[in-house]
Amino acid sequence: MTLVLFASGTVRADAGKDLFDKMCASCHSIGGGDGAGPDLKGVGAKHSSDWLVQIITDPAKLTASKDPAQAELVKKYGMEMPGLGVSRPDAEKIVAFLGGGAPAPGAAAGSAAPGSASAPAETKAAPPAEVVVTKELLATGRDLFTGKQRFAKGGAPCVSCHHFDYPGIHSGALAADLTGLYSKMGENSVRGVLKSLNFPVMKKIYADRPLTEDEATALTALFKDASARKQAQSDPYPIAGLGFFAFCLIAALAFKRRYK
C-alpha cells in the first residue's frame, strides 16, 4: 500500500513538473531567484497545500478576501498573479511537484500532500546562457516584432497588439507596453514568457504556434536593448555631468578674463 501511494505521488509530481514548465516557468523559478513572481524554492514550507492550490487556480479570490500573504506578494511584485485557468487537479499536481504544502493550521502533522518528499530543486535544469545583444539579433528581433519576418509557426506579430518604444517600430496599443519588460521581469522570465506565452489571450493565439528558441532569443535581445535604452534616457547623471562641465568651463573663462 505504501509503495502504491509513493508511486502515485511520484506520478503526480512528474505531471506537475510538465505543467510547471508550461504554465509557471515564465514568471517563477525554483532556486533561480525571483522573476516576475517569487522564486518558489521551499514555497511548500511557507504555505499550506490548500493555499497554494487556491493561488494557482483563483488568485483573484485570495486578493478579494484580503489574504495577508497574497497582499504582501501583490505589494512586492506590483501585480496580482494572472489567472491562467488552471484546474484544481492540475494545480494539485503542480503543488506536488513543488514539494507539497505545509500542514494547514490545526491539521495533524505528517499530512503533507503526496509527492512532498520529492526534491524539485535538484531536477531544475540549468538556466540558458545570457543573451548577448548583437546587431544581427536586434535586426531579427525587430523584424519578428513588426511582422516583417514571420514567425516560423505562423504566430501573429507582437506589433499587432503591444506598444513598444523602439527606433523603427510603430506599435499597437491593445495590450501591455513591452518597452520595460526586460528590466521588470529579468532575462530568464522574459525567455520563459516567450517560450510559453501562457497569458490568457496569448495562450489562445499561440497555442499551436509557439515561438522557436531562436525567435525567443532574438526578441529577448530586442527587449533587453530597449530596456537599456530607456534606462540610459532616464539616467540623470550624464546630463548633470555635462551641465557641471559646462558650468566649470564658463567659470574658468570668466576667471581668466577677470585676471587677464
mmCIF file of C-alpha atoms in Angstrom:
data_model
loop_
_atom_site.group_PDB
_atom_site.id
_atom_site.type_symbol
_atom_site.label_atom_id
_atom_site.label_comp_id
_atom_site.label_asym_id
_atom_site.label_seq_id
_atom_site.Cartn_x
_atom_site.Cartn_y
_atom_site.Cartn_z
ATOM 1 C CA MET A 1 0.000 0.000 0.000
ATOM 2 C CA THR A 2 2.829 2.398 0.904
ATOM 3 C CA LEU A 3 4.551 1.594 -2.379
ATOM 4 C CA VAL A 4 1.342 2.360 -4.294
ATOM 5 C CA LEU A 5 0.938 5.704 -2.540
ATOM 6 C CA PHE A 6 4.601 6.588 -3.170
ATOM 7 C CA ALA A 7 4.274 5.677 -6.853
ATOM 8 C CA SER A 8 1.092 7.750 -7.116
ATOM 9 C CA GLY A 9 2.816 10.746 -5.560
ATOM 10 C CA THR A 10 5.766 10.419 -7.920
ATOM 11 C CA VAL A 11 3.488 10.324 -10.965
ATOM 12 C CA ARG A 12 1.664 13.444 -9.743
ATOM 13 C CA ALA A 13 4.958 15.247 -9.184
ATOM 14 C CA ASP A 14 6.194 14.316 -12.673
ATOM 15 C CA ALA A 15 2.957 15.561 -14.221
ATOM 16 C CA GLY A 16 3.288 18.675 -12.091
ATOM 17 C CA LYS A 17 6.757 19.366 -13.484
ATOM 18 C CA ASP A 18 5.409 19.359 -17.037
ATOM 19 C CA LEU A 19 2.622 21.707 -16.016
ATOM 20 C CA PHE A 20 5.049 23.948 -14.149
ATOM 21 C CA ASP A 21 7.347 24.194 -17.170
ATOM 22 C CA LYS A 22 4.446 25.092 -19.470
ATOM 23 C CA MET A 23 2.451 27.407 -17.224
ATOM 24 C CA CYS A 24 4.579 28.747 -14.393
ATOM 25 C CA ALA A 25 8.204 28.876 -15.514
ATOM 26 C CA SER A 26 7.646 32.093 -17.453
ATOM 27 C CA CYS A 27 7.474 34.023 -14.186
ATOM 28 C CA HIS A 28 8.776 31.684 -11.481
ATOM 29 C CA SER A 29 11.979 29.785 -10.898
ATOM 30 C CA ILE A 30 12.863 27.105 -8.384
ATOM 31 C CA GLY A 31 16.121 28.189 -6.879
ATOM 32 C CA GLY A 32 16.969 30.593 -9.699
ATOM 33 C CA GLY A 33 15.896 33.790 -7.969
ATOM 34 C CA ASP A 34 12.853 35.995 -8.283
ATOM 35 C CA GLY A 35 11.478 36.920 -11.686
ATOM 36 C CA ALA A 36 8.099 38.491 -12.384
ATOM 37 C CA GLY A 37 6.987 36.328 -9.481
ATOM 38 C CA PRO A 38 8.779 34.837 -6.485
ATOM 39 C CA ASP A 39 11.350 32.080 -6.519
ATOM 40 C CA LEU A 40 9.319 29.041 -5.467
ATOM 41 C CA LYS A 41 12.105 27.026 -3.869
ATOM 42 C CA GLY A 42 10.836 25.923 -0.477
ATOM 43 C CA VAL A 43 7.415 27.520 -1.004
ATOM 44 C CA GLY A 44 5.760 24.400 0.406
ATOM 45 C CA ALA A 45 7.245 25.151 3.814
ATOM 46 C CA LYS A 46 5.694 28.621 3.829
ATOM 47 C CA HIS A 47 2.148 27.909 2.755
ATOM 48 C CA SER A 48 -0.395 25.129 3.079
ATOM 49 C CA SER A 49 -1.352 22.944 0.130
ATOM 50 C CA ASP A 50 -4.826 24.470 0.095
ATOM 51 C CA TRP A 51 -3.388 27.995 -0.091
ATOM 52 C CA LEU A 52 -1.021 27.041 -2.908
ATOM 53 C CA VAL A 53 -3.820 25.385 -4.873
ATOM 54 C CA GLN A 54 -6.004 28.441 -4.402
ATOM 55 C CA ILE A 55 -3.443 30.954 -5.582
ATOM 56 C CA ILE A 56 -2.830 28.835 -8.660
ATOM 57 C CA THR A 57 -6.498 28.295 -9.519
ATOM 58 C CA ASP A 58 -8.065 31.566 -8.390
ATOM 59 C CA PRO A 59 -5.592 34.259 -7.268
ATOM 60 C CA ALA A 60 -8.266 36.963 -7.537
ATOM 61 C CA LYS A 61 -10.290 35.245 -4.831
ATOM 62 C CA LEU A 62 -7.357 35.480 -2.430
ATOM 63 C CA THR A 63 -6.988 39.166 -3.233
ATOM 64 C CA ALA A 64 -10.694 39.774 -2.709
ATOM 65 C CA SER A 65 -10.541 38.041 0.664
ATOM 66 C CA LYS A 66 -7.645 40.351 1.668
ATOM 67 C CA ASP A 67 -5.426 37.391 2.373
ATOM 68 C CA PRO A 68 -2.308 38.880 4.041
ATOM 69 C CA ALA A 69 0.170 36.634 2.230
ATOM 70 C CA GLN A 70 -1.404 37.473 -1.123
ATOM 71 C CA ALA A 71 -1.426 41.182 -0.260
ATOM 72 C CA GLU A 72 2.289 41.004 0.519
ATOM 73 C CA LEU A 73 3.009 39.372 -2.842
ATOM 74 C CA VAL A 74 0.952 41.932 -4.768
ATOM 75 C CA LYS A 75 2.752 44.753 -2.968
ATOM 76 C CA LYS A 76 6.188 43.278 -3.606
ATOM 77 C CA TYR A 77 5.709 42.385 -7.282
ATOM 78 C CA GLY A 78 3.322 45.171 -8.215
ATOM 79 C CA MET A 79 0.643 42.946 -9.645
ATOM 80 C CA GLU A 80 -1.586 40.008 -8.907
ATOM 81 C CA MET A 81 -0.655 36.701 -10.464
ATOM 82 C CA PRO A 82 -2.809 36.324 -13.606
ATOM 83 C CA GLY A 83 -5.480 33.644 -13.560
ATOM 84 C CA LEU A 84 -4.373 31.093 -16.123
ATOM 85 C CA GLY A 85 -7.399 28.832 -15.939
ATOM 86 C CA VAL A 86 -5.548 26.026 -14.164
ATOM 87 C CA SER A 87 -7.917 23.305 -12.934
ATOM 88 C CA ARG A 88 -7.772 22.122 -9.332
ATOM 89 C CA PRO A 89 -6.412 18.655 -10.281
ATOM 90 C CA ASP A 90 -3.638 20.269 -12.319
ATOM 91 C CA ALA A 91 -2.908 22.727 -9.507
ATOM 92 C CA GLU A 92 -2.581 19.817 -7.078
ATOM 93 C CA LYS A 93 -0.045 18.215 -9.431
ATOM 94 C CA ILE A 94 1.970 21.449 -9.555
ATOM 95 C CA VAL A 95 1.879 21.700 -5.775
ATOM 96 C CA ALA A 96 3.031 18.088 -5.525
ATOM 97 C CA PHE A 97 5.941 18.949 -7.818
ATOM 98 C CA LEU A 98 6.792 21.936 -5.641
ATOM 99 C CA GLY A 99 7.104 19.598 -2.706
ATOM 100 C CA GLY A 100 3.582 19.887 -1.332
ATOM 101 C CA GLY A 101 2.490 22.434 1.191
ATOM 102 C CA ALA A 102 2.843 22.878 4.913
ATOM 103 C CA PRO A 103 0.094 21.341 7.067
ATOM 104 C CA ALA A 104 -2.928 23.597 7.264
ATOM 105 C CA PRO A 105 -3.422 25.260 10.653
ATOM 106 C CA GLY A 106 -4.820 22.647 13.033
ATOM 107 C CA ALA A 107 -4.048 19.722 10.744
ATOM 108 C CA ALA A 108 -2.205 16.712 12.055
ATOM 109 C CA ALA A 109 1.479 16.551 11.384
ATOM 110 C CA GLY A 110 2.550 14.365 8.519
ATOM 111 C CA SER A 111 -0.458 15.150 6.303
ATOM 112 C CA ALA A 112 1.556 16.824 3.572
ATOM 113 C CA ALA A 113 0.411 16.348 0.020
ATOM 114 C CA PRO A 114 1.554 13.316 -1.911
ATOM 115 C CA GLY A 115 4.901 13.852 -3.506
ATOM 116 C CA SER A 116 6.124 16.102 -0.703
ATOM 117 C CA ALA A 117 9.265 14.020 -0.444
ATOM 118 C CA SER A 118 10.335 14.944 -3.916
ATOM 119 C CA ALA A 119 13.175 17.425 -4.352
ATOM 120 C CA PRO A 120 12.305 19.637 -7.308
ATOM 121 C CA ALA A 121 15.261 21.959 -6.864
ATOM 122 C CA GLU A 122 17.583 19.091 -7.736
ATOM 123 C CA THR A 123 15.768 18.461 -11.022
ATOM 124 C CA LYS A 124 15.810 22.053 -12.211
ATOM 125 C CA ALA A 125 17.630 22.468 -15.481
ATOM 126 C CA ALA A 126 20.429 24.974 -15.647
ATOM 127 C CA PRO A 127 19.274 28.380 -16.977
ATOM 128 C CA PRO A 128 20.271 29.213 -20.563
ATOM 129 C CA ALA A 129 23.263 31.400 -21.205
ATOM 130 C CA GLU A 130 22.580 35.139 -21.085
ATOM 131 C CA VAL A 131 21.680 36.644 -24.431
ATOM 132 C CA VAL A 132 24.442 38.750 -25.956
ATOM 133 C CA VAL A 133 22.871 41.592 -27.914
ATOM 134 C CA THR A 134 24.227 41.872 -31.446
ATOM 135 C CA LYS A 135 23.169 43.906 -34.474
ATOM 136 C CA GLU A 136 22.031 40.738 -36.184
ATOM 137 C CA LEU A 137 19.876 39.651 -33.242
ATOM 138 C CA LEU A 138 18.375 43.116 -32.908
ATOM 139 C CA ALA A 139 17.532 43.208 -36.613
ATOM 140 C CA THR A 140 15.893 39.790 -36.411
ATOM 141 C CA GLY A 141 14.034 40.681 -33.232
ATOM 142 C CA ARG A 142 12.771 43.936 -34.739
ATOM 143 C CA ASP A 143 11.619 42.181 -37.910
ATOM 144 C CA LEU A 144 9.831 39.488 -35.886
ATOM 145 C CA PHE A 145 8.200 42.057 -33.620
ATOM 146 C CA THR A 146 6.886 44.112 -36.550
ATOM 147 C CA GLY A 147 5.932 41.146 -38.727
ATOM 148 C CA LYS A 148 8.464 41.975 -41.427
ATOM 149 C CA GLN A 149 9.758 38.478 -40.744
ATOM 150 C CA ARG A 150 7.005 35.975 -39.978
ATOM 151 C CA PHE A 151 7.267 33.595 -37.041
ATOM 152 C CA ALA A 152 8.178 30.105 -38.236
ATOM 153 C CA LYS A 153 4.932 28.590 -36.963
ATOM 154 C CA GLY A 154 2.680 31.412 -38.046
ATOM 155 C CA GLY A 155 2.011 33.298 -34.822
ATOM 156 C CA ALA A 156 0.802 36.884 -35.023
ATOM 157 C CA PRO A 157 3.500 39.584 -34.812
ATOM 158 C CA CYS A 158 3.804 41.356 -31.476
ATOM 159 C CA VAL A 159 3.141 44.758 -33.063
ATOM 160 C CA SER A 160 -0.476 43.739 -33.665
ATOM 161 C CA CYS A 161 -1.293 44.402 -30.023
ATOM 162 C CA HIS A 162 1.652 45.631 -27.997
ATOM 163 C CA HIS A 163 3.126 49.097 -27.648
ATOM 164 C CA PHE A 164 6.899 49.152 -27.839
ATOM 165 C CA ASP A 165 9.025 52.287 -27.725
ATOM 166 C CA TYR A 166 11.924 51.472 -30.001
ATOM 167 C CA PRO A 167 13.503 53.105 -33.095
ATOM 168 C CA GLY A 168 11.829 51.951 -36.302
ATOM 169 C CA ILE A 169 8.854 50.348 -34.570
ATOM 170 C CA HIS A 170 5.382 51.873 -34.729
ATOM 171 C CA SER A 171 3.434 49.630 -32.399
ATOM 172 C CA GLY A 172 -0.104 48.873 -31.363
ATOM 173 C CA ALA A 173 -1.925 49.905 -28.230
ATOM 174 C CA LEU A 174 -4.249 46.994 -27.499
ATOM 175 C CA ALA A 175 -2.054 45.297 -24.926
ATOM 176 C CA ALA A 176 0.710 45.973 -22.414
ATOM 177 C CA ASP A 177 3.664 48.256 -23.186
ATOM 178 C CA LEU A 178 6.652 45.943 -23.557
ATOM 179 C CA THR A 179 9.348 48.643 -23.512
ATOM 180 C CA GLY A 180 10.330 47.952 -19.910
ATOM 181 C CA LEU A 181 9.540 44.250 -19.957
ATOM 182 C CA TYR A 182 13.151 43.146 -19.604
ATOM 183 C CA SER A 183 14.001 45.422 -16.694
ATOM 184 C CA LYS A 184 10.814 44.419 -14.912
ATOM 185 C CA MET A 185 10.988 40.657 -15.348
ATOM 186 C CA GLY A 186 14.616 39.800 -15.970
ATOM 187 C CA GLU A 187 16.047 37.692 -18.740
ATOM 188 C CA ASN A 188 15.005 34.238 -17.550
ATOM 189 C CA SER A 189 11.398 35.278 -17.087
ATOM 190 C CA VAL A 190 11.268 37.082 -20.435
ATOM 191 C CA ARG A 191 12.552 33.990 -22.190
ATOM 192 C CA GLY A 192 10.079 31.884 -20.219
ATOM 193 C CA VAL A 193 7.192 34.123 -21.223
ATOM 194 C CA LEU A 194 8.206 33.982 -24.872
ATOM 195 C CA LYS A 195 8.522 30.204 -24.787
ATOM 196 C CA SER A 196 5.229 29.536 -23.014
ATOM 197 C CA LEU A 197 3.014 32.548 -23.896
ATOM 198 C CA ASN A 198 0.545 31.406 -21.300
ATOM 199 C CA PHE A 199 -1.241 34.656 -20.598
ATOM 200 C CA PRO A 200 -4.971 34.200 -21.235
ATOM 201 C CA VAL A 201 -5.268 35.948 -24.612
ATOM 202 C CA MET A 202 -1.862 34.942 -25.925
ATOM 203 C CA LYS A 203 -2.465 31.351 -24.916
ATOM 204 C CA LYS A 204 -5.307 31.126 -27.423
ATOM 205 C CA ILE A 205 -3.422 32.883 -30.202
ATOM 206 C CA TYR A 206 -0.185 30.940 -29.876
ATOM 207 C CA ALA A 207 -1.497 27.592 -28.619
ATOM 208 C CA ASP A 208 -0.420 25.805 -31.795
ATOM 209 C CA ARG A 209 2.094 28.396 -32.879
ATOM 210 C CA PRO A 210 4.874 28.508 -30.259
ATOM 211 C CA LEU A 211 7.979 30.549 -30.920
ATOM 212 C CA THR A 212 11.200 28.765 -31.757
ATOM 213 C CA GLU A 213 14.227 29.054 -29.481
ATOM 214 C CA ASP A 214 15.956 31.349 -31.983
ATOM 215 C CA GLU A 215 12.897 33.591 -32.226
ATOM 216 C CA ALA A 216 12.647 33.834 -28.437
ATOM 217 C CA THR A 217 16.352 34.695 -28.262
ATOM 218 C CA ALA A 218 16.059 37.449 -30.886
ATOM 219 C CA LEU A 219 13.049 39.021 -29.162
ATOM 220 C CA THR A 220 14.781 38.776 -25.794
ATOM 221 C CA ALA A 221 17.730 40.685 -27.271
ATOM 222 C CA LEU A 222 15.331 43.335 -28.569
ATOM 223 C CA PHE A 223 13.600 43.730 -25.189
ATOM 224 C CA LYS A 224 16.978 43.807 -23.461
ATOM 225 C CA ASP A 225 18.232 46.587 -25.727
ATOM 226 C CA ALA A 226 15.002 48.580 -25.319
ATOM 227 C CA SER A 227 15.292 48.452 -21.546
ATOM 228 C CA ALA A 228 18.934 49.546 -21.714
ATOM 229 C CA ARG A 229 17.976 52.493 -23.937
ATOM 230 C CA LYS A 230 15.159 53.514 -21.620
ATOM 231 C CA GLN A 231 17.436 53.319 -18.592
ATOM 232 C CA ALA A 232 20.057 55.434 -20.330
ATOM 233 C CA GLN A 233 17.450 58.058 -21.237
ATOM 234 C CA SER A 234 16.164 58.227 -17.676
ATOM 235 C CA ASP A 235 19.608 58.340 -16.105
ATOM 236 C CA PRO A 236 20.122 61.973 -14.935
ATOM 237 C CA TYR A 237 23.839 61.658 -14.339
ATOM 238 C CA PRO A 238 25.086 62.144 -17.944
ATOM 239 C CA ILE A 239 23.023 65.336 -18.286
ATOM 240 C CA ALA A 240 24.032 66.506 -14.833
ATOM 241 C CA GLY A 241 27.648 65.744 -15.666
ATOM 242 C CA LEU A 242 27.508 67.774 -18.890
ATOM 243 C CA GLY A 243 25.863 70.620 -17.024
ATOM 244 C CA PHE A 244 28.556 70.611 -14.360
ATOM 245 C CA PHE A 245 31.267 70.505 -17.026
ATOM 246 C CA ALA A 246 29.719 73.492 -18.837
ATOM 247 C CA PHE A 247 29.470 75.409 -15.550
ATOM 248 C CA CYS A 248 33.137 74.768 -14.762
ATOM 249 C CA LEU A 249 34.153 75.826 -18.280
ATOM 250 C CA ILE A 250 32.229 79.089 -18.086
ATOM 251 C CA ALA A 251 33.612 79.802 -14.609
ATOM 252 C CA ALA A 252 37.160 79.167 -15.810
ATOM 253 C CA LEU A 253 36.744 81.530 -18.797
ATOM 254 C CA ALA A 254 35.243 84.222 -16.603
ATOM 255 C CA PHE A 255 38.076 83.885 -14.085
ATOM 256 C CA LYS A 256 40.660 84.058 -16.871
ATOM 257 C CA ARG A 257 39.145 87.237 -18.367
ATOM 258 C CA ARG A 258 38.933 88.901 -14.990
ATOM 259 C CA TYR A 259 42.599 88.457 -14.134
ATOM 260 C CA LYS A 260 43.952 88.728 -17.680
#
